[in-house]
Tab-separated table of C-alpha atoms in Angstrom:
chain	number	residue	atom	x	y	z
I	1	ARG	CA	10.669	12.793	2.175
I	2	ILE	CA	13.033	11.499	3.670
I	3	ALA	CA	14.911	10.668	0.307
I	4	LEU	CA	14.407	14.240	-0.272
I	5	ASP	CA	15.935	15.807	2.522
I	6	SER	CA	19.072	13.594	1.448
I	7	ASN	CA	20.098	14.541	-1.403
I	8	THR	CA	21.250	10.896	-2.866
I	9	ASP	CA	23.599	10.842	0.204
I	10	HIS	CA	23.205	6.863	1.996
I	11	SER	CA	23.947	7.780	5.176
I	12	THR	CA	22.154	10.986	5.633
I	13	PHE	CA	19.195	8.902	4.082
I	14	PHE	CA	19.487	6.881	6.995
I	15	LYS	CA	20.262	9.184	9.837
I	16	ILE	CA	17.039	11.213	8.692
I	17	LEU	CA	15.035	7.687	9.131
I	18	ASP	CA	16.361	6.979	12.800
I	19	GLU	CA	15.153	10.837	13.307
I	20	ARG	CA	11.652	10.369	11.776
I	21	MET	CA	11.140	7.004	13.085
I	22	ARG	CA	11.695	8.490	16.826
I	23	LEU	CA	8.854	11.044	16.114
I	24	VAL	CA	6.452	8.450	14.816
I	25	ARG	CA	6.861	6.586	17.991
I	26	ASP	CA	6.688	9.505	20.090
I	27	ALA	CA	3.385	10.427	18.060
I	28	LEU	CA	2.232	6.208	18.585
I	29	LEU	CA	2.407	6.654	21.992
I	30	VAL	CA	0.557	9.741	22.407
I	31	ARG	CA	-2.245	7.514	21.085
I	32	ALA	CA	-1.451	4.383	23.520
I	33	ASN	CA	-1.209	6.300	26.421
I	34	ARG	CA	-4.572	7.421	26.677
I	35	PHE	CA	-5.863	4.357	26.439
I	36	VAL	CA	-4.481	4.875	30.938
I	37	GLY	CA	-6.721	5.100	33.235
I	38	VAL	CA	-9.988	3.614	31.101
I	39	LYS	CA	-12.730	1.510	32.403
I	40	ALA	CA	-14.130	-1.562	30.561
I	41	ASN	CA	-17.537	-0.331	31.074
I	42	VAL	CA	-16.594	2.480	28.637
I	43	ALA	CA	-17.663	-0.569	26.049
I	44	PRO	CA	-18.555	-3.979	27.568
I	45	ILE	CA	-18.683	-6.390	25.022
I	46	LEU	CA	-15.368	-5.104	23.660
I	47	TYR	CA	-14.042	-5.429	27.484
I	48	MET	CA	-16.277	-7.173	29.283
I	49	GLU	CA	-17.626	-9.420	27.664
I	50	GLY	CA	-14.683	-11.122	25.728
I	51	ALA	CA	-14.795	-9.692	21.744
I	52	CYS	CA	-10.752	-8.664	22.730
I	53	GLY	CA	-10.055	-12.660	24.239
I	54	ARG	CA	-10.627	-11.287	27.919
I	55	LYS	CA	-13.220	-10.667	30.472
I	56	LEU	CA	-12.790	-7.950	32.652
I	57	LYS	CA	-14.641	-6.289	35.075
I	58	ALA	CA	-16.457	-2.703	34.535
I	59	ASN	CA	-14.236	-0.610	36.838
I	60	ASP	CA	-11.234	-2.871	35.750
I	61	ASP	CA	-8.776	-0.905	33.608
I	62	ILE	CA	-8.112	-1.497	30.083
I	63	THR	CA	-4.593	-1.239	29.841
I	64	ASP	CA	-3.386	-4.509	30.330
I	65	MET	CA	-5.575	-5.545	26.784
I	66	PHE	CA	-2.693	-4.155	24.666
I	67	SER	CA	0.351	-4.605	26.625
I	68	ASP	CA	3.195	-7.572	26.646
I	69	GLY	CA	2.236	-7.954	22.689
I	70	ARG	CA	-1.809	-7.993	22.594
I	71	ALA	CA	-2.410	-5.359	20.658
I	72	SER	CA	-0.495	-3.835	17.489
I	73	ILE	CA	0.663	-0.428	16.830
I	74	SER	CA	0.980	0.335	12.893
I	75	VAL	CA	4.248	2.111	11.755
I	76	GLY	CA	3.077	2.828	8.025
I	77	TYR	CA	5.607	3.692	4.492
I	78	ILE	CA	4.250	3.186	1.605
I	79	GLY	CA	6.362	5.544	-1.781
I	80	LEU	CA	9.407	2.793	-1.720
I	81	HIS	CA	9.359	3.253	-5.283
I	82	GLU	CA	9.807	7.350	-5.016
I	83	VAL	CA	13.400	6.399	-2.658
I	84	SER	CA	15.007	3.906	-4.801
I	85	GLU	CA	14.972	6.252	-7.840
I	86	ILE	CA	16.033	9.044	-5.868
I	87	MET	CA	18.763	7.740	-4.397
I	88	PHE	CA	19.905	6.250	-7.604
I	89	PRO	CA	18.613	8.477	-10.291
I	90	ASN	CA	19.775	7.584	-13.941
I	91	SER	CA	19.787	3.949	-12.728
I	92	PRO	CA	18.103	1.395	-14.304
I	93	HIS	CA	14.492	0.367	-12.139
I	94	VAL	CA	14.277	-1.324	-9.563
I	95	PHE	CA	13.017	-4.360	-10.986
I	96	ASN	CA	16.467	-5.015	-12.830
I	97	ASN	CA	18.914	-3.489	-10.699
I	98	PRO	CA	20.112	-5.722	-7.648
I	99	GLU	CA	21.769	-2.124	-5.496
I	100	LYS	CA	18.861	-0.595	-5.512
I	101	THR	CA	16.499	-3.199	-4.162
I	102	GLN	CA	18.665	-4.826	-1.507
I	103	PHE	CA	19.034	-0.069	-1.143
I	104	LEU	CA	15.011	-1.174	-0.286
I	105	ILE	CA	15.600	-3.962	1.820
I	106	THR	CA	18.024	-2.524	4.143
I	107	ILE	CA	15.835	0.370	5.243
I	108	LEU	CA	12.662	-2.300	5.814
I	109	LYS	CA	15.339	-4.420	8.372
I	110	ARG	CA	16.396	-1.145	10.176
I	111	MET	CA	12.784	-0.459	10.456
I	112	GLN	CA	11.637	-3.725	11.663
I	113	CYS	CA	14.314	-3.289	14.368
I	114	LEU	CA	13.045	-0.593	16.223
I	115	ALA	CA	9.553	-1.440	15.575
I	116	GLU	CA	11.401	-4.325	17.517
I	117	GLU	CA	13.413	-2.455	19.754
I	118	TRP	CA	10.304	-0.530	20.485
I	119	LYS	CA	8.096	-3.224	21.420
I	120	LYS	CA	10.662	-4.358	23.823
I	121	SER	CA	11.047	-1.427	25.412
I	122	THR	CA	6.957	-1.053	26.163
I	123	GLY	CA	4.617	-4.447	25.894
I	124	PHE	CA	2.887	-2.815	23.220
I	125	ALA	CA	3.734	-5.179	19.429
I	126	PHE	CA	4.734	-1.700	17.234
I	127	SER	CA	4.394	-3.660	13.863
I	128	LEU	CA	5.847	-2.545	10.311
I	129	TYR	CA	2.292	-1.701	8.239
I	130	ALA	CA	3.001	-1.988	3.850
I	131	THR	CA	-0.147	0.856	3.942
I	132	PRO	CA	-1.929	0.804	0.428
I	133	SER	CA	-2.187	4.885	0.946
I	134	GLU	CA	-5.139	5.406	-0.617
I	135	SER	CA	-5.082	9.227	0.298
I	136	LEU	CA	-1.957	9.436	1.489
I	137	CYS	CA	-0.122	8.830	-1.670
I	138	HIS	CA	-1.718	12.207	-2.774
I	139	LYS	CA	-1.539	14.530	-0.215
I	140	LEU	CA	1.720	13.822	0.398
I	141	VAL	CA	3.198	14.645	-3.476
I	142	LYS	CA	0.910	18.089	-2.826
I	143	LEU	CA	2.995	18.913	0.877
I	144	ASP	CA	6.400	17.770	-0.987
I	145	ARG	CA	5.660	19.886	-3.748
I	146	LYS	CA	5.428	22.947	-1.971
I	147	HIS	CA	8.717	22.386	-1.136
I	148	TYR	CA	10.618	20.460	-3.157
I	149	ASP	CA	11.321	20.250	-7.269
I	150	HIS	CA	12.042	16.332	-8.082
I	151	PRO	CA	10.468	14.270	-11.697
I	152	VAL	CA	9.919	11.542	-8.771
I	153	LEU	CA	7.399	14.256	-8.102
I	154	GLU	CA	5.868	14.526	-11.635
I	155	LYS	CA	2.995	12.024	-10.977
I	156	SER	CA	0.445	12.693	-8.535
I	157	TYR	CA	1.085	9.734	-6.537
I	158	TYR	CA	3.488	7.646	-4.186
I	159	THR	CA	4.253	4.128	-5.280
I	160	ASN	CA	2.249	1.738	-2.201
I	161	SER	CA	4.260	0.475	-0.142
I	162	PHE	CA	7.103	-1.649	-1.522
I	163	HIS	CA	5.183	-2.280	-4.936
I	164	LEU	CA	6.231	-2.002	-8.181
I	165	SER	CA	5.457	1.297	-10.346
I	166	VAL	CA	1.866	0.669	-11.885
I	167	ASP	CA	3.111	1.987	-14.750
I	168	PHE	CA	6.046	-0.966	-15.205
I	169	PRO	CA	6.193	-3.373	-17.633
I	170	VAL	CA	6.347	-7.146	-16.072
I	171	ASN	CA	4.494	-10.364	-16.330
I	172	PRO	CA	2.357	-12.237	-12.789
I	173	TYR	CA	5.190	-14.210	-11.333
I	174	ASP	CA	7.431	-11.956	-11.549
I	175	LYS	CA	5.827	-9.669	-10.124
I	176	ILE	CA	4.686	-11.802	-7.156
I	177	ASP	CA	8.702	-13.047	-7.140
I	178	PHE	CA	10.201	-9.161	-6.439
I	179	GLU	CA	7.757	-8.362	-3.831
I	180	LYS	CA	8.133	-10.826	-1.926
I	181	GLN	CA	11.821	-9.632	-0.712
I	182	PHE	CA	10.002	-7.012	1.735
I	183	ILE	CA	7.194	-8.780	3.017
I	184	PRO	CA	8.744	-10.644	5.436
I	185	TYR	CA	9.518	-7.586	7.098
I	186	SER	CA	5.990	-6.042	6.486
I	187	THR	CA	4.366	-6.921	9.595
I	188	GLY	CA	1.769	-5.007	10.624
I	189	GLY	CA	0.511	-6.392	7.453
I	190	PHE	CA	0.379	-5.626	3.474
I	191	ILE	CA	-0.813	-6.358	0.099
I	192	SER	CA	0.573	-7.995	-3.235
I	193	TYR	CA	-1.866	-7.891	-6.694
I	194	GLY	CA	-2.115	-8.366	-10.387
I	195	GLU	CA	-3.755	-5.822	-12.382
I	196	TYR	CA	-5.891	-8.419	-15.611
I	197	PRO	CA	-8.269	-8.005	-18.493
I	198	ASN	CA	-11.586	-9.174	-18.576
I	199	ILE	CA	-10.181	-12.784	-19.170
I	200	GLN	CA	-13.970	-14.273	-18.907
I	201	HIS	CA	-12.640	-17.056	-21.900
I	202	ASN	CA	-9.682	-18.247	-20.074
I	203	LEU	CA	-9.746	-19.136	-16.263
I	204	GLU	CA	-6.962	-20.807	-16.648
I	205	ALA	CA	-4.659	-19.348	-16.861
I	206	LEU	CA	-6.291	-17.163	-13.864
I	207	GLU	CA	-6.007	-20.618	-11.998
I	208	ASP	CA	-2.601	-21.103	-12.892
I	209	VAL	CA	-1.546	-17.386	-10.540
I	210	TRP	CA	-3.420	-18.210	-8.257
I	211	ASN	CA	-1.467	-21.585	-7.578
I	212	TYR	CA	1.716	-19.425	-7.884
I	213	ALA	CA	0.377	-16.768	-5.346
I	214	TYR	CA	-0.469	-19.723	-3.433
I	215	TYR	CA	2.741	-20.987	-2.425
I	216	ASN	CA	4.747	-17.717	-2.792
I	217	THR	CA	2.809	-15.092	-1.633
I	218	PRO	CA	0.411	-14.886	1.946
I	219	TYR	CA	-2.118	-12.278	0.241
I	220	TYR	CA	-3.126	-11.589	-3.416
I	221	GLY	CA	-5.381	-9.554	-4.617
I	222	THR	CA	-6.680	-10.315	-8.391
I	223	ASN	CA	-7.404	-6.940	-10.055
I	224	THR	CA	-9.996	-8.263	-12.904
I	225	PRO	CA	-12.776	-5.098	-14.594
I	226	VAL	CA	-16.231	-5.502	-13.518
I	227	ASP	CA	-17.903	-2.783	-15.279
I	228	LEU	CA	-21.581	-2.033	-17.037
I	229	CYS	CA	-22.300	0.443	-19.445
I	230	PHE	CA	-26.067	0.912	-18.646
I	231	GLU	CA	-27.033	3.046	-22.149
I	232	CYS	CA	-26.122	-0.119	-24.607
I	233	GLY	CA	-25.114	-3.067	-22.288
I	234	TYR	CA	-22.084	-3.032	-22.472
I	235	SER	CA	-20.222	-5.407	-20.191
I	236	GLY	CA	-16.453	-5.970	-19.600
I	237	GLU	CA	-13.762	-2.209	-19.223
I	238	MET	CA	-14.406	0.962	-19.552
I	239	THR	CA	-11.771	3.094	-20.145
I	240	PRO	CA	-10.197	5.572	-17.816
I	241	LYS	CA	-10.342	9.563	-19.325
I	242	SER	CA	-9.283	12.813	-17.230
I	243	LYS	CA	-12.491	13.406	-16.383
I	244	GLY	CA	-13.928	9.649	-16.015
I	245	TYR	CA	-14.684	6.472	-17.597
I	246	GLU	CA	-16.203	6.313	-20.969
I	247	CYS	CA	-18.097	2.874	-22.213
I	248	PRO	CA	-15.711	1.635	-25.266
I	249	LYS	CA	-18.594	0.315	-27.315
I	250	CYS	CA	-21.250	3.486	-26.919
I	251	ASN	CA	-19.197	6.458	-25.734
I	252	ASN	CA	-21.498	6.669	-22.913
I	253	SER	CA	-19.282	9.286	-20.237
I	254	ASP	CA	-21.933	10.056	-18.536
I	255	GLN	CA	-20.694	8.563	-15.143
I	256	SER	CA	-24.317	7.751	-13.533
I	257	ARG	CA	-25.406	5.454	-16.298
I	258	MET	CA	-22.441	3.166	-15.200
I	259	ASN	CA	-21.093	1.031	-12.828
I	260	VAL	CA	-17.024	0.559	-12.771
I	261	ILE	CA	-15.944	-1.566	-9.787
I	262	ARG	CA	-12.351	-1.184	-8.749
I	263	ARG	CA	-10.530	-2.643	-6.058
I	264	ILE	CA	-8.903	0.668	-4.853
I	265	CYS	CA	-5.770	-0.336	-2.810
I	266	GLY	CA	-6.649	-3.383	-0.573
I	267	TYR	CA	-10.109	-3.453	-1.085
I	268	ILE	CA	-12.672	-3.372	-3.589
I	269	GLY	CA	-15.051	0.018	-4.418
I	270	ASN	CA	-17.677	1.675	-7.452
I	271	ILE	CA	-15.549	4.553	-8.317
I	272	ASN	CA	-18.660	6.408	-9.650
I	273	LEU	CA	-20.216	6.004	-5.579
I	274	ARG	CA	-17.693	6.827	-3.903
I	275	PRO	CA	-14.836	8.847	-6.067
I	276	VAL	CA	-11.106	9.144	-5.623
I	277	ASN	CA	-8.835	11.690	-4.908
I	278	ASP	CA	-6.889	12.605	-8.589
I	279	GLY	CA	-3.742	10.930	-6.821
I	280	LYS	CA	-5.739	7.576	-6.952
I	281	ALA	CA	-7.118	8.354	-9.926
I	282	GLU	CA	-4.604	9.171	-11.529
I	283	GLU	CA	-2.636	5.891	-10.878
I	284	MET	CA	-6.008	3.183	-11.624
I	285	ARG	CA	-5.015	5.072	-15.372
I	286	ASP	CA	-1.099	4.194	-15.140
I	287	ARG	CA	-1.938	0.621	-14.041
I	288	ILE	CA	-0.956	-1.834	-17.005
I	289	LYS	CA	-1.632	-5.267	-16.857
I	290	HIS	CA	0.573	-7.995	-16.251
I	291	ILE	CA	-1.325	-10.478	-18.411
I	292	SER	CA	-2.503	-10.296	-21.663
I	293	SER	CA	-6.184	-11.490	-22.475
I	294	ILE	CA	-5.144	-13.992	-24.911
């Protein structure tokens, strides 16, 4: 939304960013200040028995538990890919555009700098969180569609944190190398991942990617299908459709007669038992594989 409000002007973007960040700070401080005056006996295991690293007495104020950097307050962000598309119209994808990439890094540097300033002035450990955004990725698009008309809003979701767009064809090694540029500024947490087919017959390839990830990114997820059709016994990957999933072997589309497991964002879930919102469902259909099944 900051990018949409900036009308491709970079100086305006950072001016609005600073304004919105101040709003975020004030909102987070409202939450933090709710701890003031709360006594340890409201949650004895947490505050009196050492679960939070200290043992307070029943009538001790818990505020000190969260000061001096002992607990983080997260400033989350999503949609860096969409920012690059809005601020640099009619230009190559960010993966092939160093100018776009540097602009996005500058954004995160600015946000992290502000978070560090707040940490020094308040004692609370503000941090920048590259959120996977299970629901906001769709909710924010719906809100923005009411006020803006832009090609990035044709999709029903914003891209998670600093991730490359899910439909961009790239091998897992290059994806790791690109995304790791943003990790140092995401001090509150992040995840990078690769999308894979069923490659049980080629585990050496998967192991090779894991070895590369081990030395190049602190947190890496592997998305590989483990679906099962209860009608024909097919085990592999169900075919995504607009209304759910379909078995590629027997064409079963009864969602109650299949088991579809996916890494939604940072966790693995059963899509049939816990349906996702329309935006996340579209994002999952758009995902391409970062390695072939051969």
